[in-house]
Amino acid sequence: MEELLPGEIIFNIDVMLAKRKMSVTELADKVGITIANMSVLKNGKAKALKISTLIKICDALECQPGDILEYRENME
């Protein structure tokens, strides 16, 4: 039986990309990761995120971690 997690982290990268009028490709280039890996993050499919990558994303988007990460409680 699969263990139920207490909640999940939602990535709001697309919101910040829209606010900054930046493409996923441009962000991936600035952060130094592949477009595929950036898409995994953007779509919330990532299982882990390096702090160094988070720092680079925040630097590129000129934002705080809380602007792109959101905790959502599991309602099940």
PDB file of N, CA, C and O in Angstrom:
ATOM      1  N   MET A   1       0.842  -1.187   0.000  1.00  0.00           N
ATOM      2  CA  MET A   1       0.000   0.000   0.000  1.00  0.00           C
ATOM      3  C   MET A   1       0.890   1.254   0.000  1.00  0.00           C
ATOM      4  O   MET A   1       1.841   1.353   0.763  1.00  0.00           O
ATOM      5  N   GLU A   2       0.536   2.226  -0.823  1.00  0.00           N
ATOM      6  CA  GLU A   2       1.321   3.447  -0.948  1.00  0.00           C
ATOM      7  C   GLU A   2       1.056   4.372   0.233  1.00  0.00           C
ATOM      8  O   GLU A   2      -0.083   4.560   0.656  1.00  0.00           O
ATOM      9  N   GLU A   3       2.142   4.933   0.782  1.00  0.00           N
ATOM     10  CA  GLU A   3       2.013   5.839   1.915  1.00  0.00           C
ATOM     11  C   GLU A   3       1.469   7.180   1.446  1.00  0.00           C
ATOM     12  O   GLU A   3       1.922   7.742   0.452  1.00  0.00           O
ATOM     13  N   LEU A   4       0.497   7.694   2.167  1.00  0.00           N
ATOM     14  CA  LEU A   4      -0.117   8.974   1.828  1.00  0.00           C
ATOM     15  C   LEU A   4       0.710  10.109   2.427  1.00  0.00           C
ATOM     16  O   LEU A   4       0.962  10.134   3.630  1.00  0.00           O
ATOM     17  N   LEU A   5       1.164  11.004   1.588  1.00  0.00           N
ATOM     18  CA  LEU A   5       1.942  12.149   2.053  1.00  0.00           C
ATOM     19  C   LEU A   5       1.011  13.171   2.702  1.00  0.00           C
ATOM     20  O   LEU A   5      -0.162  13.267   2.339  1.00  0.00           O
ATOM     21  N   PRO A   6       1.519  13.958   3.658  1.00  0.00           N
ATOM     22  CA  PRO A   6       0.669  14.936   4.333  1.00  0.00           C
ATOM     23  C   PRO A   6       0.212  16.074   3.420  1.00  0.00           C
ATOM     24  O   PRO A   6      -0.781  16.715   3.690  1.00  0.00           O
ATOM     25  N   GLY A   7       0.917  16.303   2.363  1.00  0.00           N
ATOM     26  CA  GLY A   7       0.557  17.376   1.437  1.00  0.00           C
ATOM     27  C   GLY A   7       1.486  17.363   0.249  1.00  0.00           C
ATOM     28  O   GLY A   7       2.184  16.375   0.016  1.00  0.00           O
ATOM     29  N   GLU A   8       1.480  18.437  -0.513  1.00  0.00           N
ATOM     30  CA  GLU A   8       2.341  18.514  -1.686  1.00  0.00           C
ATOM     31  C   GLU A   8       2.826  19.939  -1.881  1.00  0.00           C
ATOM     32  O   GLU A   8       2.240  20.880  -1.376  1.00  0.00           O
ATOM     33  N   ILE A   9       3.925  20.047  -2.613  1.00  0.00           N
ATOM     34  CA  ILE A   9       4.466  21.350  -2.976  1.00  0.00           C
ATOM     35  C   ILE A   9       4.045  21.646  -4.415  1.00  0.00           C
ATOM     36  O   ILE A   9       4.254  20.833  -5.308  1.00  0.00           O
ATOM     37  N   ILE A  10       3.428  22.781  -4.612  1.00  0.00           N
ATOM     38  CA  ILE A  10       2.986  23.234  -5.934  1.00  0.00           C
ATOM     39  C   ILE A  10       4.014  24.231  -6.449  1.00  0.00           C
ATOM     40  O   ILE A  10       4.421  25.142  -5.729  1.00  0.00           O
ATOM     41  N   PHE A  11       4.444  24.052  -7.693  1.00  0.00           N
ATOM     42  CA  PHE A  11       5.385  24.971  -8.328  1.00  0.00           C
ATOM     43  C   PHE A  11       4.599  25.987  -9.150  1.00  0.00           C
ATOM     44  O   PHE A  11       3.875  25.620 -10.067  1.00  0.00           O
ATOM     45  N   ASN A  12       4.733  27.252  -8.816  1.00  0.00           N
ATOM     46  CA  ASN A  12       4.047  28.322  -9.541  1.00  0.00           C
ATOM     47  C   ASN A  12       5.012  29.066 -10.465  1.00  0.00           C
ATOM     48  O   ASN A  12       4.931  30.283 -10.611  1.00  0.00           O
ATOM     49  N   ILE A  13       5.907  28.309 -11.080  1.00  0.00           N
ATOM     50  CA  ILE A  13       6.887  28.920 -11.985  1.00  0.00           C
ATOM     51  C   ILE A  13       6.204  29.601 -13.157  1.00  0.00           C
ATOM     52  O   ILE A  13       6.593  30.695 -13.564  1.00  0.00           O
ATOM     53  N   ASP A  14       5.133  28.986 -13.681  1.00  0.00           N
ATOM     54  CA  ASP A  14       4.443  29.570 -14.825  1.00  0.00           C
ATOM     55  C   ASP A  14       3.859  30.944 -14.510  1.00  0.00           C
ATOM     56  O   ASP A  14       3.846  31.836 -15.357  1.00  0.00           O
ATOM     57  N   VAL A  15       3.411  31.141 -13.265  1.00  0.00           N
ATOM     58  CA  VAL A  15       2.876  32.441 -12.846  1.00  0.00           C
ATOM     59  C   VAL A  15       3.972  33.500 -12.908  1.00  0.00           C
ATOM     60  O   VAL A  15       3.777  34.590 -13.451  1.00  0.00           O
ATOM     61  N   MET A  16       5.153  33.159 -12.365  1.00  0.00           N
ATOM     62  CA  MET A  16       6.262  34.110 -12.373  1.00  0.00           C
ATOM     63  C   MET A  16       6.792  34.341 -13.787  1.00  0.00           C
ATOM     64  O   MET A  16       7.182  35.463 -14.120  1.00  0.00           O
ATOM     65  N   LEU A  17       6.788  33.296 -14.611  1.00  0.00           N
ATOM     66  CA  LEU A  17       7.214  33.473 -16.002  1.00  0.00           C
ATOM     67  C   LEU A  17       6.306  34.486 -16.702  1.00  0.00           C
ATOM     68  O   LEU A  17       6.785  35.356 -17.435  1.00  0.00           O
ATOM     69  N   ALA A  18       5.009  34.381 -16.474  1.00  0.00           N
ATOM     70  CA  ALA A  18       4.063  35.319 -17.091  1.00  0.00           C
ATOM     71  C   ALA A  18       4.291  36.735 -16.575  1.00  0.00           C
ATOM     72  O   ALA A  18       4.300  37.695 -17.357  1.00  0.00           O
ATOM     73  N   LYS A  19       4.502  36.867 -15.261  1.00  0.00           N
ATOM     74  CA  LYS A  19       4.741  38.195 -14.679  1.00  0.00           C
ATOM     75  C   LYS A  19       6.012  38.834 -15.230  1.00  0.00           C
ATOM     76  O   LYS A  19       6.081  40.045 -15.396  1.00  0.00           O
ATOM     77  N   ARG A  20       7.027  38.018 -15.477  1.00  0.00           N
ATOM     78  CA  ARG A  20       8.310  38.521 -15.975  1.00  0.00           C
ATOM     79  C   ARG A  20       8.393  38.523 -17.508  1.00  0.00           C
ATOM     80  O   ARG A  20       9.413  38.900 -18.073  1.00  0.00           O
ATOM     81  N   LYS A  21       7.313  38.066 -18.152  1.00  0.00           N
ATOM     82  CA  LYS A  21       7.266  37.982 -19.623  1.00  0.00           C
ATOM     83  C   LYS A  21       8.487  37.223 -20.142  1.00  0.00           C
ATOM     84  O   LYS A  21       9.188  37.659 -21.057  1.00  0.00           O
ATOM     85  N   MET A  22       8.715  36.048 -19.543  1.00  0.00           N
ATOM     86  CA  MET A  22       9.870  35.219 -19.874  1.00  0.00           C
ATOM     87  C   MET A  22       9.378  33.843 -20.320  1.00  0.00           C
ATOM     88  O   MET A  22       8.380  33.346 -19.811  1.00  0.00           O
ATOM     89  N   SER A  23      10.079  33.250 -21.271  1.00  0.00           N
ATOM     90  CA  SER A  23       9.718  31.911 -21.743  1.00  0.00           C
ATOM     91  C   SER A  23      10.405  30.840 -20.900  1.00  0.00           C
ATOM     92  O   SER A  23      11.391  31.113 -20.212  1.00  0.00           O
ATOM     93  N   VAL A  24       9.873  29.633 -20.962  1.00  0.00           N
ATOM     94  CA  VAL A  24      10.486  28.492 -20.273  1.00  0.00           C
ATOM     95  C   VAL A  24      11.905  28.285 -20.798  1.00  0.00           C
ATOM     96  O   VAL A  24      12.822  28.002 -20.028  1.00  0.00           O
ATOM     97  N   THR A  25      12.084  28.438 -22.104  1.00  0.00           N
ATOM     98  CA  THR A  25      13.402  28.275 -22.730  1.00  0.00           C
ATOM     99  C   THR A  25      14.395  29.282 -22.164  1.00  0.00           C
ATOM    100  O   THR A  25      15.527  28.929 -21.815  1.00  0.00           O
ATOM    101  N   GLU A  26      13.982  30.541 -22.056  1.00  0.00           N
ATOM    102  CA  GLU A  26      14.858  31.590 -21.532  1.00  0.00           C
ATOM    103  C   GLU A  26      15.230  31.310 -20.077  1.00  0.00           C
ATOM    104  O   GLU A  26      16.390  31.448 -19.683  1.00  0.00           O
ATOM    105  N   LEU A  27      14.246  30.881 -19.280  1.00  0.00           N
ATOM    106  CA  LEU A  27      14.520  30.570 -17.875  1.00  0.00           C
ATOM    107  C   LEU A  27      15.478  29.387 -17.758  1.00  0.00           C
ATOM    108  O   LEU A  27      16.433  29.433 -16.988  1.00  0.00           O
ATOM    109  N   ALA A  28      15.239  28.343 -18.545  1.00  0.00           N
ATOM    110  CA  ALA A  28      16.115  27.166 -18.521  1.00  0.00           C
ATOM    111  C   ALA A  28      17.551  27.562 -18.867  1.00  0.00           C
ATOM    112  O   ALA A  28      18.499  27.105 -18.218  1.00  0.00           O
ATOM    113  N   ASP A  29      17.707  28.430 -19.862  1.00  0.00           N
ATOM    114  CA  ASP A  29      19.042  28.906 -20.253  1.00  0.00           C
ATOM    115  C   ASP A  29      19.710  29.678 -19.114  1.00  0.00           C
ATOM    116  O   ASP A  29      20.886  29.467 -18.821  1.00  0.00           O
ATOM    117  N   LYS A  30      18.957  30.567 -18.459  1.00  0.00           N
ATOM    118  CA  LYS A  30      19.506  31.377 -17.374  1.00  0.00           C
ATOM    119  C   LYS A  30      19.887  30.526 -16.167  1.00  0.00           C
ATOM    120  O   LYS A  30      20.856  30.822 -15.479  1.00  0.00           O
ATOM    121  N   VAL A  31      19.099  29.466 -15.919  1.00  0.00           N
ATOM    122  CA  VAL A  31      19.337  28.600 -14.762  1.00  0.00           C
ATOM    123  C   VAL A  31      20.416  27.564 -15.065  1.00  0.00           C
ATOM    124  O   VAL A  31      21.114  27.103 -14.168  1.00  0.00           O
ATOM    125  N   GLY A  32      20.551  27.209 -16.344  1.00  0.00           N
ATOM    126  CA  GLY A  32      21.561  26.234 -16.738  1.00  0.00           C
ATOM    127  C   GLY A  32      21.083  24.795 -16.658  1.00  0.00           C
ATOM    128  O   GLY A  32      21.859  23.889 -16.389  1.00  0.00           O
ATOM    129  N   ILE A  33      19.769  24.596 -16.870  1.00  0.00           N
ATOM    130  CA  ILE A  33      19.227  23.242 -16.933  1.00  0.00           C
ATOM    131  C   ILE A  33      18.493  23.064 -18.260  1.00  0.00           C
ATOM    132  O   ILE A  33      18.207  24.045 -18.951  1.00  0.00           O
ATOM    133  N   THR A  34      18.209  21.826 -18.607  1.00  0.00           N
ATOM    134  CA  THR A  34      17.542  21.563 -19.885  1.00  0.00           C
ATOM    135  C   THR A  34      16.092  22.033 -19.841  1.00  0.00           C
ATOM    136  O   THR A  34      15.498  22.150 -18.762  1.00  0.00           O
ATOM    137  N   ILE A  35      15.549  22.284 -21.009  1.00  0.00           N
ATOM    138  CA  ILE A  35      14.136  22.667 -21.110  1.00  0.00           C
ATOM    139  C   ILE A  35      13.260  21.545 -20.554  1.00  0.00           C
ATOM    140  O   ILE A  35      12.260  21.796 -19.883  1.00  0.00           O
ATOM    141  N   ALA A  36      13.663  20.288 -20.809  1.00  0.00           N
ATOM    142  CA  ALA A  36      12.895  19.142 -20.307  1.00  0.00           C
ATOM    143  C   ALA A  36      12.841  19.154 -18.780  1.00  0.00           C
ATOM    144  O   ALA A  36      11.768  18.964 -18.189  1.00  0.00           O
ATOM    145  N   ASN A  37      13.989  19.398 -18.136  1.00  0.00           N
ATOM    146  CA  ASN A  37      14.010  19.440 -16.671  1.00  0.00           C
ATOM    147  C   ASN A  37      13.230  20.635 -16.130  1.00  0.00           C
ATOM    148  O   ASN A  37      12.564  20.527 -15.100  1.00  0.00           O
ATOM    149  N   MET A  38      13.297  21.763 -16.817  1.00  0.00           N
ATOM    150  CA  MET A  38      12.523  22.928 -16.385  1.00  0.00           C
ATOM    151  C   MET A  38      11.027  22.645 -16.518  1.00  0.00           C
ATOM    152  O   MET A  38      10.227  23.026 -15.661  1.00  0.00           O
ATOM    153  N   SER A  39      10.637  21.940 -17.566  1.00  0.00           N
ATOM    154  CA  SER A  39       9.231  21.573 -17.754  1.00  0.00           C
ATOM    155  C   SER A  39       8.748  20.642 -16.649  1.00  0.00           C
ATOM    156  O   SER A  39       7.621  20.766 -16.173  1.00  0.00           O
ATOM    157  N   VAL A  40       9.611  19.715 -16.234  1.00  0.00           N
ATOM    158  CA  VAL A  40       9.275  18.813 -15.121  1.00  0.00           C
ATOM    159  C   VAL A  40       9.000  19.638 -13.858  1.00  0.00           C
ATOM    160  O   VAL A  40       8.018  19.394 -13.147  1.00  0.00           O
ATOM    161  N   LEU A  41       9.854  20.608 -13.592  1.00  0.00           N
ATOM    162  CA  LEU A  41       9.642  21.490 -12.434  1.00  0.00           C
ATOM    163  C   LEU A  41       8.357  22.300 -12.585  1.00  0.00           C
ATOM    164  O   LEU A  41       7.530  22.362 -11.673  1.00  0.00           O
ATOM    165  N   LYS A  42       8.201  22.920 -13.740  1.00  0.00           N
ATOM    166  CA  LYS A  42       7.058  23.791 -13.993  1.00  0.00           C
ATOM    167  C   LYS A  42       5.734  23.047 -13.880  1.00  0.00           C
ATOM    168  O   LYS A  42       4.747  23.577 -13.375  1.00  0.00           O
ATOM    169  N   ASN A  43       5.734  21.788 -14.316  1.00  0.00           N
ATOM    170  CA  ASN A  43       4.501  21.002 -14.309  1.00  0.00           C
ATOM    171  C   ASN A  43       4.273  20.255 -12.996  1.00  0.00           C
ATOM    172  O   ASN A  43       3.311  19.499 -12.868  1.00  0.00           O
ATOM    173  N   GLY A  44       5.166  20.468 -12.023  1.00  0.00           N
ATOM    174  CA  GLY A  44       4.982  19.866 -10.712  1.00  0.00           C
ATOM    175  C   GLY A  44       5.258  18.380 -10.647  1.00  0.00           C
ATOM    176  O   GLY A  44       4.796  17.694  -9.743  1.00  0.00           O
ATOM    177  N   LYS A  45       6.019  17.856 -11.600  1.00  0.00           N
ATOM    178  CA  LYS A  45       6.311  16.419 -11.648  1.00  0.00           C
ATOM    179  C   LYS A  45       7.640  16.063 -10.979  1.00  0.00           C
ATOM    180  O   LYS A  45       7.984  14.901 -10.886  1.00  0.00           O
ATOM    181  N   ALA A  46       8.367  17.078 -10.514  1.00  0.00           N
ATOM    182  CA  ALA A  46       9.681  16.835  -9.914  1.00  0.00           C
ATOM    183  C   ALA A  46       9.531  16.171  -8.545  1.00  0.00           C
ATOM    184  O   ALA A  46       8.623  16.498  -7.783  1.00  0.00           O
ATOM    185  N   LYS A  47      10.420  15.250  -8.262  1.00  0.00           N
ATOM    186  CA  LYS A  47      10.445  14.580  -6.958  1.00  0.00           C
ATOM    187  C   LYS A  47      11.432  15.249  -6.010  1.00  0.00           C
ATOM    188  O   LYS A  47      11.380  15.033  -4.805  1.00  0.00           O
ATOM    189  N   ALA A  48      12.339  16.045  -6.555  1.00  0.00           N
ATOM    190  CA  ALA A  48      13.350  16.727  -5.749  1.00  0.00           C
ATOM    191  C   ALA A  48      13.778  18.002  -6.472  1.00  0.00           C
ATOM    192  O   ALA A  48      13.603  18.127  -7.687  1.00  0.00           O
ATOM    193  N   LEU A  49      14.330  18.929  -5.701  1.00  0.00           N
ATOM    194  CA  LEU A  49      14.823  20.193  -6.253  1.00  0.00           C
ATOM    195  C   LEU A  49      16.053  20.597  -5.453  1.00  0.00           C
ATOM    196  O   LEU A  49      15.984  20.717  -4.226  1.00  0.00           O
ATOM    197  N   LYS A  50      17.161  20.765  -6.138  1.00  0.00           N
ATOM    198  CA  LYS A  50      18.386  21.219  -5.468  1.00  0.00           C
ATOM    199  C   LYS A  50      18.207  22.665  -5.033  1.00  0.00           C
ATOM    200  O   LYS A  50      17.629  23.478  -5.771  1.00  0.00           O
ATOM    201  N   ILE A  51      18.722  22.971  -3.849  1.00  0.00           N
ATOM    202  CA  ILE A  51      18.668  24.352  -3.359  1.00  0.00           C
ATOM    203  C   ILE A  51      19.405  25.278  -4.318  1.00  0.00           C
ATOM    204  O   ILE A  51      18.954  26.391  -4.586  1.00  0.00           O
ATOM    205  N   SER A  52      20.510  24.805  -4.885  1.00  0.00           N
ATOM    206  CA  SER A  52      21.275  25.636  -5.827  1.00  0.00           C
ATOM    207  C   SER A  52      20.434  25.973  -7.062  1.00  0.00           C
ATOM    208  O   SER A  52      20.516  27.082  -7.596  1.00  0.00           O
ATOM    209  N   THR A  53      19.602  25.035  -7.501  1.00  0.00           N
ATOM    210  CA  THR A  53      18.714  25.292  -8.646  1.00  0.00           C
ATOM    211  C   THR A  53      17.637  26.288  -8.257  1.00  0.00           C
ATOM    212  O   THR A  53      17.318  27.206  -9.031  1.00  0.00           O
ATOM    213  N   LEU A  54      17.081  26.144  -7.064  1.00  0.00           N
ATOM    214  CA  LEU A  54      16.069  27.087  -6.581  1.00  0.00           C
ATOM    215  C   LEU A  54      16.650  28.496  -6.508  1.00  0.00           C
ATOM    216  O   LEU A  54      15.996  29.466  -6.908  1.00  0.00           O
ATOM    217  N   ILE A  55      17.872  28.612  -6.027  1.00  0.00           N
ATOM    218  CA  ILE A  55      18.539  29.917  -5.955  1.00  0.00           C
ATOM    219  C   ILE A  55      18.667  30.528  -7.354  1.00  0.00           C
ATOM    220  O   ILE A  55      18.371  31.713  -7.557  1.00  0.00           O
ATOM    221  N   LYS A  56      19.076  29.723  -8.327  1.00  0.00           N
ATOM    222  CA  LYS A  56      19.232  30.218  -9.701  1.00  0.00           C
ATOM    223  C   LYS A  56      17.893  30.631 -10.302  1.00  0.00           C
ATOM    224  O   LYS A  56      17.808  31.632 -11.026  1.00  0.00           O
ATOM    225  N   ILE A  57      16.835  29.872 -10.014  1.00  0.00           N
ATOM    226  CA  ILE A  57      15.494  30.222 -10.517  1.00  0.00           C
ATOM    227  C   ILE A  57      15.051  31.555  -9.913  1.00  0.00           C
ATOM    228  O   ILE A  57      14.560  32.438 -10.628  1.00  0.00           O
ATOM    229  N   CYS A  58      15.234  31.689  -8.596  1.00  0.00           N
ATOM    230  CA  CYS A  58      14.851  32.945  -7.931  1.00  0.00           C
ATOM    231  C   CYS A  58      15.651  34.130  -8.462  1.00  0.00           C
ATOM    232  O   CYS A  58      15.105  35.216  -8.655  1.00  0.00           O
ATOM    233  N   ASP A  59      16.939  33.906  -8.721  1.00  0.00           N
ATOM    234  CA  ASP A  59      17.782  34.964  -9.273  1.00  0.00           C
ATOM    235  C   ASP A  59      17.298  35.365 -10.666  1.00  0.00           C
ATOM    236  O   ASP A  59      17.157  36.549 -10.964  1.00  0.00           O
ATOM    237  N   ALA A  60      17.027  34.372 -11.504  1.00  0.00           N
ATOM    238  CA  ALA A  60      16.591  34.652 -12.883  1.00  0.00           C
ATOM    239  C   ALA A  60      15.228  35.338 -12.922  1.00  0.00           C
ATOM    240  O   ALA A  60      14.995  36.214 -13.759  1.00  0.00           O
ATOM    241  N   LEU A  61      14.334  34.952 -12.010  1.00  0.00           N
ATOM    242  CA  LEU A  61      12.980  35.521 -12.000  1.00  0.00           C
ATOM    243  C   LEU A  61      12.862  36.720 -11.055  1.00  0.00           C
ATOM    244  O   LEU A  61      11.790  37.319 -10.959  1.00  0.00           O
ATOM    245  N   GLU A  62      13.974  37.046 -10.374  1.00  0.00           N
ATOM    246  CA  GLU A  62      13.978  38.154  -9.408  1.00  0.00           C
ATOM    247  C   GLU A  62      12.804  38.025  -8.443  1.00  0.00           C
ATOM    248  O   GLU A  62      11.952  38.902  -8.332  1.00  0.00           O
ATOM    249  N   CYS A  63      12.773  36.866  -7.749  1.00  0.00           N
ATOM    250  CA  CYS A  63      11.678  36.593  -6.830  1.00  0.00           C
ATOM    251  C   CYS A  63      12.178  35.848  -5.601  1.00  0.00           C
ATOM    252  O   CYS A  63      13.356  35.496  -5.523  1.00  0.00           O
ATOM    253  N   GLN A  64      11.300  35.619  -4.662  1.00  0.00           N
ATOM    254  CA  GLN A  64      11.575  34.856  -3.457  1.00  0.00           C
ATOM    255  C   GLN A  64      11.074  33.416  -3.657  1.00  0.00           C
ATOM    256  O   GLN A  64      10.156  33.191  -4.452  1.00  0.00           O
ATOM    257  N   PRO A  65      11.640  32.438  -2.923  1.00  0.00           N
ATOM    258  CA  PRO A  65      11.164  31.057  -3.054  1.00  0.00           C
ATOM    259  C   PRO A  65       9.653  30.929  -2.848  1.00  0.00           C
ATOM    260  O   PRO A  65       8.984  30.159  -3.553  1.00  0.00           O
ATOM    261  N   GLY A  66       9.108  31.701  -1.926  1.00  0.00           N
ATOM    262  CA  GLY A  66       7.665  31.659  -1.669  1.00  0.00           C
ATOM    263  C   GLY A  66       6.817  32.146  -2.834  1.00  0.00           C
ATOM    264  O   GLY A  66       5.614  31.889  -2.875  1.00  0.00           O
ATOM    265  N   ASP A  67       7.428  32.853  -3.779  1.00  0.00           N
ATOM    266  CA  ASP A  67       6.696  33.306  -4.970  1.00  0.00           C
ATOM    267  C   ASP A  67       6.451  32.156  -5.942  1.00  0.00           C
ATOM    268  O   ASP A  67       5.533  32.231  -6.764  1.00  0.00           O
ATOM    269  N   ILE A  68       7.278  31.115  -5.862  1.00  0.00           N
ATOM    270  CA  ILE A  68       7.140  30.016  -6.827  1.00  0.00           C
ATOM    271  C   ILE A  68       6.808  28.671  -6.174  1.00  0.00           C
ATOM    272  O   ILE A  68       6.437  27.734  -6.870  1.00  0.00           O
ATOM    273  N   LEU A  69       6.942  28.583  -4.843  1.00  0.00           N
ATOM    274  CA  LEU A  69       6.624  27.336  -4.144  1.00  0.00           C
ATOM    275  C   LEU A  69       5.441  27.552  -3.222  1.00  0.00           C
ATOM    276  O   LEU A  69       5.376  28.547  -2.500  1.00  0.00           O
ATOM    277  N   GLU A  70       4.513  26.603  -3.234  1.00  0.00           N
ATOM    278  CA  GLU A  70       3.320  26.698  -2.394  1.00  0.00           C
ATOM    279  C   GLU A  70       3.049  25.313  -1.798  1.00  0.00           C
ATOM    280  O   GLU A  70       3.101  24.309  -2.502  1.00  0.00           O
ATOM    281  N   TYR A  71       2.765  25.265  -0.511  1.00  0.00           N
ATOM    282  CA  TYR A  71       2.418  24.002   0.149  1.00  0.00           C
ATOM    283  C   TYR A  71       0.896  23.864   0.137  1.00  0.00           C
ATOM    284  O   TYR A  71       0.175  24.797   0.498  1.00  0.00           O
ATOM    285  N   ARG A  72       0.433  22.701  -0.315  1.00  0.00           N
ATOM    286  CA  ARG A  72      -1.005  22.431  -0.332  1.00  0.00           C
ATOM    287  C   ARG A  72      -1.262  21.165   0.481  1.00  0.00           C
ATOM    288  O   ARG A  72      -0.668  20.130   0.230  1.00  0.00           O
ATOM    289  N   GLU A  73      -2.140  21.275   1.475  1.00  0.00           N
ATOM    290  CA  GLU A  73      -2.471  20.148   2.322  1.00  0.00           C
ATOM    291  C   GLU A  73      -3.233  19.074   1.550  1.00  0.00           C
ATOM    292  O   GLU A  73      -4.041  19.403   0.675  1.00  0.00           O
ATOM    293  N   ASN A  74      -2.980  17.816   1.872  1.00  0.00           N
ATOM    294  CA  ASN A  74      -3.686  16.702   1.237  1.00  0.00           C
ATOM    295  C   ASN A  74      -5.052  16.584   1.895  1.00  0.00           C
ATOM    296  O   ASN A  74      -5.152  16.453   3.104  1.00  0.00           O
ATOM    297  N   MET A  75      -6.106  16.636   1.098  1.00  0.00           N
ATOM    298  CA  MET A  75      -7.466  16.632   1.641  1.00  0.00           C
ATOM    299  C   MET A  75      -8.062  15.221   1.744  1.00  0.00           C
ATOM    300  O   MET A  75      -9.197  15.076   2.132  1.00  0.00           O
ATOM    301  N   GLU A  76      -7.294  14.192   1.375  1.00  0.00           N
ATOM    302  CA  GLU A  76      -7.842  12.832   1.421  1.00  0.00           C
ATOM    303  C   GLU A  76      -7.801  12.270   2.813  1.00  0.00           C
ATOM    304  O   GLU A  76      -6.978  12.510   3.608  1.00  0.00           O
TER     305      GLU A  76
END
